[in-house]
Short mmCIF file of C-alpha atoms in Angstrom, two decimals:
data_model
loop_
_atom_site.label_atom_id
_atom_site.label_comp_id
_atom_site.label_asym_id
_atom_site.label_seq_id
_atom_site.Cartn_x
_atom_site.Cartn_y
_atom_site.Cartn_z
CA UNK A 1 7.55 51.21 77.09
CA UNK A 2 3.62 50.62 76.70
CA UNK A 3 1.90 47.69 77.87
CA UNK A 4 0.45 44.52 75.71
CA UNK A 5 -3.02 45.81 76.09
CA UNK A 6 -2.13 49.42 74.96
CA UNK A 7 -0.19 48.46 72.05
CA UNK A 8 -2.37 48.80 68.48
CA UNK A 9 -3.44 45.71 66.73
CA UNK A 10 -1.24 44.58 63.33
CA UNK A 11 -3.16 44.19 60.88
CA UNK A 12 -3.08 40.71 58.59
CA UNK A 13 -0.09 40.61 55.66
CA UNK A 14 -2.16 42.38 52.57
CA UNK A 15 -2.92 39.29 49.93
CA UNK A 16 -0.56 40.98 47.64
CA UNK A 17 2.43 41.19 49.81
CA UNK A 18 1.96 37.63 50.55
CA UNK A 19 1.97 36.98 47.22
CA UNK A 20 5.32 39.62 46.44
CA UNK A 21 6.77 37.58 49.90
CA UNK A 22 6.58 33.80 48.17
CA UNK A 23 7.59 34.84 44.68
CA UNK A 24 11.33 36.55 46.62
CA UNK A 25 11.19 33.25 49.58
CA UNK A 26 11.68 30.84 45.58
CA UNK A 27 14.00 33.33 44.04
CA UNK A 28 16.06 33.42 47.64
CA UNK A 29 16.02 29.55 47.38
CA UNK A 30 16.98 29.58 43.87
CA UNK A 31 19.67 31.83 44.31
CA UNK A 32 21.34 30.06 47.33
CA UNK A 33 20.63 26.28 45.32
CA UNK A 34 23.77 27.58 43.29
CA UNK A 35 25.97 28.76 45.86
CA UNK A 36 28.19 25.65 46.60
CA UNK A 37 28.86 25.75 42.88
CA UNK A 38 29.06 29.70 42.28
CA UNK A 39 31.70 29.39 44.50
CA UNK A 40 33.52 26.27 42.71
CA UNK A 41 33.24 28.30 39.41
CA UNK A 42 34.74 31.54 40.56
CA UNK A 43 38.17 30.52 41.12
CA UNK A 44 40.01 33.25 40.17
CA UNK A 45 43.47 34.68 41.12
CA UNK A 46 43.03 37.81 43.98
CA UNK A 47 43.23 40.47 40.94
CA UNK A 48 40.77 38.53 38.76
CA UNK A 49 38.58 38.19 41.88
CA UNK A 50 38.99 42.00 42.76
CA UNK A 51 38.23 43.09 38.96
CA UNK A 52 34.80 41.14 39.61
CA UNK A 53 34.03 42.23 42.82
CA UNK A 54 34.10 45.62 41.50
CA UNK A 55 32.30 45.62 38.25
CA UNK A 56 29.70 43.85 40.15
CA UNK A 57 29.59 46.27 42.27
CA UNK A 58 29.10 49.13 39.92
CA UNK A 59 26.85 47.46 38.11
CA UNK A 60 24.86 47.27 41.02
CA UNK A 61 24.61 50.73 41.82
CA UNK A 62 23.65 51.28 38.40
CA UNK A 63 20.75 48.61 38.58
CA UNK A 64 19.57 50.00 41.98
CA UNK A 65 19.48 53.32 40.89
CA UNK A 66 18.10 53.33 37.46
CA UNK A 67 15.59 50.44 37.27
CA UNK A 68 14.22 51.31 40.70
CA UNK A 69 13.79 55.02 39.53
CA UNK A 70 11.52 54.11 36.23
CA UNK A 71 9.69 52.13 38.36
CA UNK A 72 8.56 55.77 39.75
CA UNK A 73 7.89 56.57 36.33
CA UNK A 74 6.16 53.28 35.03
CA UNK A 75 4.00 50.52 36.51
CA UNK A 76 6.31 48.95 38.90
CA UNK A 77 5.02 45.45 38.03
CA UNK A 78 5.96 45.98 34.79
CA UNK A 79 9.48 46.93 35.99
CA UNK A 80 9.60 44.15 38.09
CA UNK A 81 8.62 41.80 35.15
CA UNK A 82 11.99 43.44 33.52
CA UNK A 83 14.20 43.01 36.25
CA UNK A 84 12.78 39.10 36.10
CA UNK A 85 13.31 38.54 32.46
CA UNK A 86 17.44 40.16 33.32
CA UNK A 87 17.46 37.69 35.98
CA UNK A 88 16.26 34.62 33.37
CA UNK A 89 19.08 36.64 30.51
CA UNK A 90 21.95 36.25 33.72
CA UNK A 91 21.13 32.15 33.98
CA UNK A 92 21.46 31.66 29.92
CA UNK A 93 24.38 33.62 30.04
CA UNK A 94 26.10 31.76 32.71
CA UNK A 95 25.17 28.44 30.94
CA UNK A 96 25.75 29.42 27.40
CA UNK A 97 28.79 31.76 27.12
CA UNK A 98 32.18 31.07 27.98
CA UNK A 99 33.34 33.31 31.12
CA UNK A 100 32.19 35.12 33.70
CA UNK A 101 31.93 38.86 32.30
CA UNK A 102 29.30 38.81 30.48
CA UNK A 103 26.29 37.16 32.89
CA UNK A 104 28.58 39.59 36.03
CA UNK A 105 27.65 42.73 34.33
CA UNK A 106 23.62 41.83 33.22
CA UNK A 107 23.05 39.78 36.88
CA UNK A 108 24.81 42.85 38.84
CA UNK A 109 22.78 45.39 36.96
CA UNK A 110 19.29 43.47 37.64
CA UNK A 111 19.58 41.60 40.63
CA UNK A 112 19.84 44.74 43.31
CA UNK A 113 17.00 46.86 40.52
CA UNK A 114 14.82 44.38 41.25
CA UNK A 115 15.09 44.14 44.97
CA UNK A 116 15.54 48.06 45.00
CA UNK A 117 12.30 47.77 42.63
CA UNK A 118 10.01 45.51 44.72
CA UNK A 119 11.00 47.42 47.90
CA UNK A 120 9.29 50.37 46.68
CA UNK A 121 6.06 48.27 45.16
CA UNK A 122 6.22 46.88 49.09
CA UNK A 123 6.48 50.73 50.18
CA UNK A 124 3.45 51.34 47.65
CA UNK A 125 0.96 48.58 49.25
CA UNK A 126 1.96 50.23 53.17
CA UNK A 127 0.75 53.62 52.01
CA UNK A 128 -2.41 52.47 50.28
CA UNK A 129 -3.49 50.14 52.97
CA UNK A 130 -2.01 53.42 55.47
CA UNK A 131 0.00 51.19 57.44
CA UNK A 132 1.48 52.37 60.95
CA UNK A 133 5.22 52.37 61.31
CA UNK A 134 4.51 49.45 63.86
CA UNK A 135 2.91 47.28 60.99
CA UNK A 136 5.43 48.33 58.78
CA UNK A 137 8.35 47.34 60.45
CA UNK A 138 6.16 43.88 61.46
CA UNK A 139 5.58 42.88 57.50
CA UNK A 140 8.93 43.87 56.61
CA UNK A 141 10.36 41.32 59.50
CA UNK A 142 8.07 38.67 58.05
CA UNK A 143 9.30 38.88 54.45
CA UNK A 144 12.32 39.51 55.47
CA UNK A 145 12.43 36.11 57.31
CA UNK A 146 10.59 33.92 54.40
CA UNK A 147 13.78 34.88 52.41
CA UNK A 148 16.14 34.33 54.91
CA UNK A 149 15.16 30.54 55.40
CA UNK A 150 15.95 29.28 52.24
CA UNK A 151 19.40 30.76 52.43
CA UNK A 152 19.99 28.48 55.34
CA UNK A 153 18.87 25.11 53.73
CA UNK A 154 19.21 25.78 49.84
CA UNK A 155 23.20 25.55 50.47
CA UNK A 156 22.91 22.05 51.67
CA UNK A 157 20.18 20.51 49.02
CA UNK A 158 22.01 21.99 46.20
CA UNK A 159 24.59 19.28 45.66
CA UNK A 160 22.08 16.62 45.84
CA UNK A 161 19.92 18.08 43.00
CA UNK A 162 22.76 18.86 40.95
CA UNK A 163 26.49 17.60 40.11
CA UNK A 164 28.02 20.64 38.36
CA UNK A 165 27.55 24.37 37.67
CA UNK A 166 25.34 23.66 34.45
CA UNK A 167 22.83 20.97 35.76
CA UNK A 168 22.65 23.33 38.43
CA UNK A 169 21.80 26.82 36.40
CA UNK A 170 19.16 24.88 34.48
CA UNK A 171 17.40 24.08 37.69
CA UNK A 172 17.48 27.58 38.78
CA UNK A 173 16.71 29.07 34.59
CA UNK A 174 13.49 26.94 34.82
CA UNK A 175 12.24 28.12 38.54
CA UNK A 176 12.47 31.20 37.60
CA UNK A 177 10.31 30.53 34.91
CA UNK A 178 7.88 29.35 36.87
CA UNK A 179 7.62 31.70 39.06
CA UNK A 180 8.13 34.83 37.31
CA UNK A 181 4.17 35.13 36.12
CA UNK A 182 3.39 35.25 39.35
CA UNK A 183 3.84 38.57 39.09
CA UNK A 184 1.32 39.39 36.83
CA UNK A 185 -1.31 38.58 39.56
CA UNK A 186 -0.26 41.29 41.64
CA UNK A 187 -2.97 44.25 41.87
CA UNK A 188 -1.22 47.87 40.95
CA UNK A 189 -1.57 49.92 44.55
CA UNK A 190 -1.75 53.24 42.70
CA UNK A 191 -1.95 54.79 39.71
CA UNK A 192 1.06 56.82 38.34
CA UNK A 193 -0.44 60.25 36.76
CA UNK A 194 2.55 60.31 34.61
CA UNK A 195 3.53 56.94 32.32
CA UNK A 196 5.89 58.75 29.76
CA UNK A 197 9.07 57.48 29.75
CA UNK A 198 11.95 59.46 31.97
CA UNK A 199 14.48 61.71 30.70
CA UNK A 200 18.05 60.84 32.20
CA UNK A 201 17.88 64.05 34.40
CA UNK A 202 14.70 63.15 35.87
CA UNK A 203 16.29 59.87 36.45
CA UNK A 204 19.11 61.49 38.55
CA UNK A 205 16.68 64.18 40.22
CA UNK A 206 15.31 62.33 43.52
CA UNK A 207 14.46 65.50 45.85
CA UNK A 208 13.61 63.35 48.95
CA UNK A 209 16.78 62.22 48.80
CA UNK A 210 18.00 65.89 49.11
CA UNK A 211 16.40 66.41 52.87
CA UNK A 212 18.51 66.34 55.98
CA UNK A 213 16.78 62.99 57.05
CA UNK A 214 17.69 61.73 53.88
CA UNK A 215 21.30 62.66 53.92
CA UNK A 216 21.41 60.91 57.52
CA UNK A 217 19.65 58.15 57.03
CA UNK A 218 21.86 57.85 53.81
CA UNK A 219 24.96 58.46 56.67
CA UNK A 220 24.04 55.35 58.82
CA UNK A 221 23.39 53.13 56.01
CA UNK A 222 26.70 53.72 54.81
CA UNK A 223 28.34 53.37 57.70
CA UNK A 224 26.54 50.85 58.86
CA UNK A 225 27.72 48.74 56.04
CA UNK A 226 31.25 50.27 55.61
CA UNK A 227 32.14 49.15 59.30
CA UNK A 228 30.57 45.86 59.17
CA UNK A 229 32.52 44.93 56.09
CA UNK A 230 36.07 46.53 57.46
CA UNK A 231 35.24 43.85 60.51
CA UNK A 232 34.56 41.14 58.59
CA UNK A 233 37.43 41.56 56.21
CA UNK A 234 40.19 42.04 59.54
CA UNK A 235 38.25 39.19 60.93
CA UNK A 236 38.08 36.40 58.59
CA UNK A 237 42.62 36.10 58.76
CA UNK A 238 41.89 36.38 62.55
CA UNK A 239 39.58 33.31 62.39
CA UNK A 240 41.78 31.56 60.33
CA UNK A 241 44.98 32.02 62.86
CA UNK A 242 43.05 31.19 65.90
CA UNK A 243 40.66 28.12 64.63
CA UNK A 244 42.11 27.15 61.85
CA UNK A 245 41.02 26.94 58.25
CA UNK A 246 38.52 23.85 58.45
CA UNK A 247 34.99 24.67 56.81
CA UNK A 248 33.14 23.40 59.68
CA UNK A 249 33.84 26.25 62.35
CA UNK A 250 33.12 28.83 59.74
CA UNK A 251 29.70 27.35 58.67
CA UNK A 252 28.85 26.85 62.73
CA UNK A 253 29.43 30.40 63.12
CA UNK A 254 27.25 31.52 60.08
CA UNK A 255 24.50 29.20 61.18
CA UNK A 256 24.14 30.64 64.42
CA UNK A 257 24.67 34.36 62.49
CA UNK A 258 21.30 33.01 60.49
CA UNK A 259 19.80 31.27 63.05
CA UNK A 260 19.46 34.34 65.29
CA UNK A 261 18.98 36.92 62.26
CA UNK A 262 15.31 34.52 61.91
CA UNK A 263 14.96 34.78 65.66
CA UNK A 264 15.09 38.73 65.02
CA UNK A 265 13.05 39.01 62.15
CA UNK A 266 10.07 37.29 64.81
CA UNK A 267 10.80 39.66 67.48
CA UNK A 268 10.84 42.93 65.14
CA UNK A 269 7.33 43.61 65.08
CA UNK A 270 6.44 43.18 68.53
CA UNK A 271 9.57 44.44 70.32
CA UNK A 272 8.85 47.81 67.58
CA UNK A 273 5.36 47.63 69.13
CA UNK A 274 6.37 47.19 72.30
CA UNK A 275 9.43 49.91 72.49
CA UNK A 276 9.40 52.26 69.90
CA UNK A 277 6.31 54.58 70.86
CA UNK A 278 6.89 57.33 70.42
CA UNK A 279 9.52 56.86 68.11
CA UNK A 280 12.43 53.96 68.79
CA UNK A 281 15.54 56.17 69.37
CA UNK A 282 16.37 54.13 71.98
CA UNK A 283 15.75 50.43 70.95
CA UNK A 284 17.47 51.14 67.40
CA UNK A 285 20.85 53.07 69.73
CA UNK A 286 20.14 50.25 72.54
CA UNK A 287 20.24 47.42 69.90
CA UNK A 288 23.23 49.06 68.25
CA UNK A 289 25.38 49.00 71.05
CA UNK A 290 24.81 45.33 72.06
CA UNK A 291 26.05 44.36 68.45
CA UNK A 292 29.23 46.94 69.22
CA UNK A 293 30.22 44.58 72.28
CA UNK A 294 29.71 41.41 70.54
CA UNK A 295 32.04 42.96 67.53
CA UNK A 296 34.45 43.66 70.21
CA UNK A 297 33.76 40.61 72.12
CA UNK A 298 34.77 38.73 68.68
CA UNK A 299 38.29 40.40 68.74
CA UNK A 300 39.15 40.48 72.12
CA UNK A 301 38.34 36.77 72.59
CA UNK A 302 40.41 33.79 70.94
CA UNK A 303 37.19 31.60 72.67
CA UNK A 304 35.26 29.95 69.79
CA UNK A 305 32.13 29.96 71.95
CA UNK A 306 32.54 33.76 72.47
CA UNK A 307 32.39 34.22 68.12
CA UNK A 308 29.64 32.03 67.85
CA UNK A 309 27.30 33.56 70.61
CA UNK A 310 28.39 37.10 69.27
CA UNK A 311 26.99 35.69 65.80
CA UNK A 312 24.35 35.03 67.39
CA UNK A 313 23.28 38.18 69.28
CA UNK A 314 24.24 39.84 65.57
CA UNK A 315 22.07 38.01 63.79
CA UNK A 316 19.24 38.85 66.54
CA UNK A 317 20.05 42.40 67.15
CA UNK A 318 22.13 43.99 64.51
CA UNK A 319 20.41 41.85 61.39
CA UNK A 320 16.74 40.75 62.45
CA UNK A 321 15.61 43.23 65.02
CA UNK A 322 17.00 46.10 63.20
CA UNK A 323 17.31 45.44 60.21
CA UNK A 324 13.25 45.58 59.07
CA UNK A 325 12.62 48.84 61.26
CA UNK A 326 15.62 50.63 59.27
CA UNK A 327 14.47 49.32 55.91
CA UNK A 328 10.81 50.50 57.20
CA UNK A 329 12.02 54.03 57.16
CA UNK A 330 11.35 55.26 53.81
CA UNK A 331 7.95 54.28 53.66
CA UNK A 332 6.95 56.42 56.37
CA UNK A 333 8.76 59.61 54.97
CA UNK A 334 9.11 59.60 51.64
CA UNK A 335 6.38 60.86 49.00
CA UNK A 336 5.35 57.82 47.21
CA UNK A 337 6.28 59.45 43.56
CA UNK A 338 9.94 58.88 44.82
CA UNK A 339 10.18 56.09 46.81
CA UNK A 340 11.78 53.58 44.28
CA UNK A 341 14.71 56.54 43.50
CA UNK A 342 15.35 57.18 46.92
CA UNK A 343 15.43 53.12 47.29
CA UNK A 344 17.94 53.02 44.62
CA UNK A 345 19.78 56.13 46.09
CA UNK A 346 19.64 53.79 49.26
CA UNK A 347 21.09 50.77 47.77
CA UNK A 348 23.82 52.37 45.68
CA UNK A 349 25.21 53.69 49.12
CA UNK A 350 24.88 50.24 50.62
CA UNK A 351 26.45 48.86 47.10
CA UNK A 352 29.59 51.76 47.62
CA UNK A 353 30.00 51.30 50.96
CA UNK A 354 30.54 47.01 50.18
CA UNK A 355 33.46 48.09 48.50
CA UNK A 356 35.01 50.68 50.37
CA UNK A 357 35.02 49.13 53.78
CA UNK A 358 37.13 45.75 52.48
CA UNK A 359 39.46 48.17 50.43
CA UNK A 360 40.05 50.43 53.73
CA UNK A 361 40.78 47.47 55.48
CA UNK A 362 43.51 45.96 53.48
CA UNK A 363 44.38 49.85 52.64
CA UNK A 364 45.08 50.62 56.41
CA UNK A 365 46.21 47.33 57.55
CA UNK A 366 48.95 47.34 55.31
CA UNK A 367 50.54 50.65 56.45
CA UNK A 368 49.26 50.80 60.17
CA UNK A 369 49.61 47.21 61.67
CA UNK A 370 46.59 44.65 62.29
CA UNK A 371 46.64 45.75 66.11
CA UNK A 372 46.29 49.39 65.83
CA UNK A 373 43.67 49.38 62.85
CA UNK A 374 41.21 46.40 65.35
CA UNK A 375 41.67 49.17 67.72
CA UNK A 376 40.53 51.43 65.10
CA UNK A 377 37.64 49.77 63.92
CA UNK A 378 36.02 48.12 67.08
CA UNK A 379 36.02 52.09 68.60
CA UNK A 380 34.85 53.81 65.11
CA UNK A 381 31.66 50.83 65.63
CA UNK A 382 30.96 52.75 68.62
CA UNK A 383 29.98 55.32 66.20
CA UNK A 384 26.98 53.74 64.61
CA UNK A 385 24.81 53.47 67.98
CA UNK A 386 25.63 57.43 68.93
CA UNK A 387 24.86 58.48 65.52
CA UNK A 388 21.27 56.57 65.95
CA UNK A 389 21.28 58.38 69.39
CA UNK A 390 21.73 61.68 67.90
CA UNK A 391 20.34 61.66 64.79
CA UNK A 392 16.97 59.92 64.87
CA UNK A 393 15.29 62.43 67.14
CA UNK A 394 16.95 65.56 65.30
CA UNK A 395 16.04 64.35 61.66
CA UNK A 396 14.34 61.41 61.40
CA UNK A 397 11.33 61.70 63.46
CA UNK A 398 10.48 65.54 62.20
CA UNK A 399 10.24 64.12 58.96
CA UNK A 400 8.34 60.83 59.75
CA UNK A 401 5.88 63.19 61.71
CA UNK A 402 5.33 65.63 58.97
CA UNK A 403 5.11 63.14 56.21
CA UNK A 404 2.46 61.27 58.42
CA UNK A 405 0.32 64.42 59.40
CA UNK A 406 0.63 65.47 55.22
CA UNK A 407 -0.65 61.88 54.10
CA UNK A 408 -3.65 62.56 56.85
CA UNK A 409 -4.42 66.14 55.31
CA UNK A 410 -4.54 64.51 51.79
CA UNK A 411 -7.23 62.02 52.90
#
């Protein structure tokens, strides 16, 4: 670990990512104003819900990876102004048309292309300001926890603005409104030599994605995400049977889950700063396994103090520290002509691995016992801090070293 007065300086927020930062910190509050009655609204039977969950899913991996690789193509400001305007097409829908089908498939297909999409327009500003991995990581962390706020008190005001599902979507159909020309006052970092439209197989052809850092960085993402949601599938019946099925232990825990995910997000930067030079093998492995213990912790114990502080040092570990130096990771290795594909490539994974990791839990539980498939799961969690441990140094760093000294050679 360096000291304070070695570490480099972090730079100020660019103008433009503070302005990219607000616009996401309304449509984050926006989003979680309707969650109380999203929820009330989907009230399906388990099949009905499943069918959803799916085609949602799908239609996410389809938004992530095609609207996030035109953006390559095409001014991604102008891609982000389409991924608004499916956003604004998702609220009329859900007010105006009877169902839930049709405003599932256009919200699913948008919503994760225009994260995916303004991910990469982030990733654009880092390289032309020629951001260190340190500053990266620190302005990821800050956006990262001006969107995570409003998820903690939009919940909570939205019944008092609203009485029903309707009132409700109009609020959030004219915010976004209001915010979406916000958008038009962000400067374009680069240039794109080519503006012609894509063909479909340039679409599909992402060759950073291709690279052995790219295949494990794809790896931990997905398992990352598959084992998170296998836990939180086998432990929300495990909750239930121990605590009971009152609201107000549940939202406790996922306070303190939020709570220490914004305590993270602060601490990213510096503790990056602080304990990743030369390169943070062993804060993201060291990080990694403290989550493992509080997973296990959470299914060894029938304490309720034990799940919430394990919540907690997830939210701070697993979520806020980590989280922004993983999702910095691209931007330091990836040519910027294909960093909104391999974004997409990214989130698809993420998207896939959301619906595998419930579906292997109920899969396995079924046929191998609830005892013997916890076993299963807390050890195969294990995995995600040794394949940090292993990987980084092998793949990762190479390729965040020879991206780095290329970008150098080009200037």
């Amino acid at each position: 670990a360096m000291s304070a007065e070695d570490a480099p300086r972090i730079r100020r927020m660019p103008w433009d990512l503070e302005l990219l930062t607000i616009v996401f910190t309304v449509m984050s509050f926006l989003g979680a104003l309707n969650g109380p009655f999203l929820s009330q609204r989907i009230d399906q039977d388990l099949r009905t819900a499943a069918k959803m969950g799916a085609i949602f899913a799908l239609m996410n991996i389809l938004g992530s990876l095609f609207l996030s690789r035109f953006s390559d193509k095409l001014p991604r400001r102008g891609v982000l102004w389409l991924g608004f305007g499916g956003n604004l097409v998702f609220n009329c829908c859900a007010v105006a048309l009877p169902g839930w089908w049709a405003p599932l498939i256009i919200g699913g297909f948008f919503m994760v292309g225009t994260i995916s999409t303004s991910s990469a327009l982030f990733g654009d500003y880092c390289i032309s300001m020629q951001a260190s991995g340190e500053e990266v990581a620190t302005w990821q962390s800050r956006m990262a926890l001006a969107v995570t706020i409003p998820r903690i008190v939009a919940p909570l005001i939205g019944p008092m603005l609203a009485t029903n599902m309707d009132e409700s979507m109009r609020i959030v159909t004219l915010g976004t409104l209001l915010v979406t020309p916000a958008v038009l006052l962000l400067h374009v970092p680069r240039e794109k030599e080519d503006r012609r439209l894509p063909t479909f197989s340039e679409l599909l052809n992402v060759r950073a994605a291709r690279t052995p850092a790219a295949s494990w960085y794809f790896g931990w993402c997905f398992l990352g995400v598959f084992l998170f949601n296998v836990c939180t599938t086998l432990l929300g019946p495990l909750f239930t049977k121990r605590f009971g099925s009152d609201a107000r232990p549940r939202g406790q825990v996922q306070s303190a889950a939020a709570m220490g995910s914004v305590i993270g997000f602060l601490l990213s930067g510096p503790v990056k700063q602080r304990f990743g030079t030369p390169h943070p093998t062993n804060l993201i492995s060291g990080f990694l396994f403290f989550t493992f213990v509080g997973r296990a912790a959470m299914f060894a114990s029938a304490n309720f103090w034990v799940h919430l502080w394990a919540n907690f040092l997830f939210g701070v570990m697993g979520i806020g520290v980590i989280g922004p130096i993983k999702d910095s990771m691209p931007l330091l290795f990836v040519p910027a002509d294909e960093l909104g594909g391999f974004i997409g490539v990214q989130r698809a994974v993420e998207s896939l691995s959301g619906v595998a990791g419930p579906f292997f839990a109920g899969l396995i539980g079924d046929s191998m016992g609830y005892n013997l498939l916890t076993l299963s799961c807390v050890s195969f969690y294990l995995c995600v801090p040794l394949y940090a441990y292993l990987g980084y140094p092998k793949y990762m760093q190479p390729a965040i070293e020879r991206a780095l000294s290329e970008r150098e050679k080009a200037d």
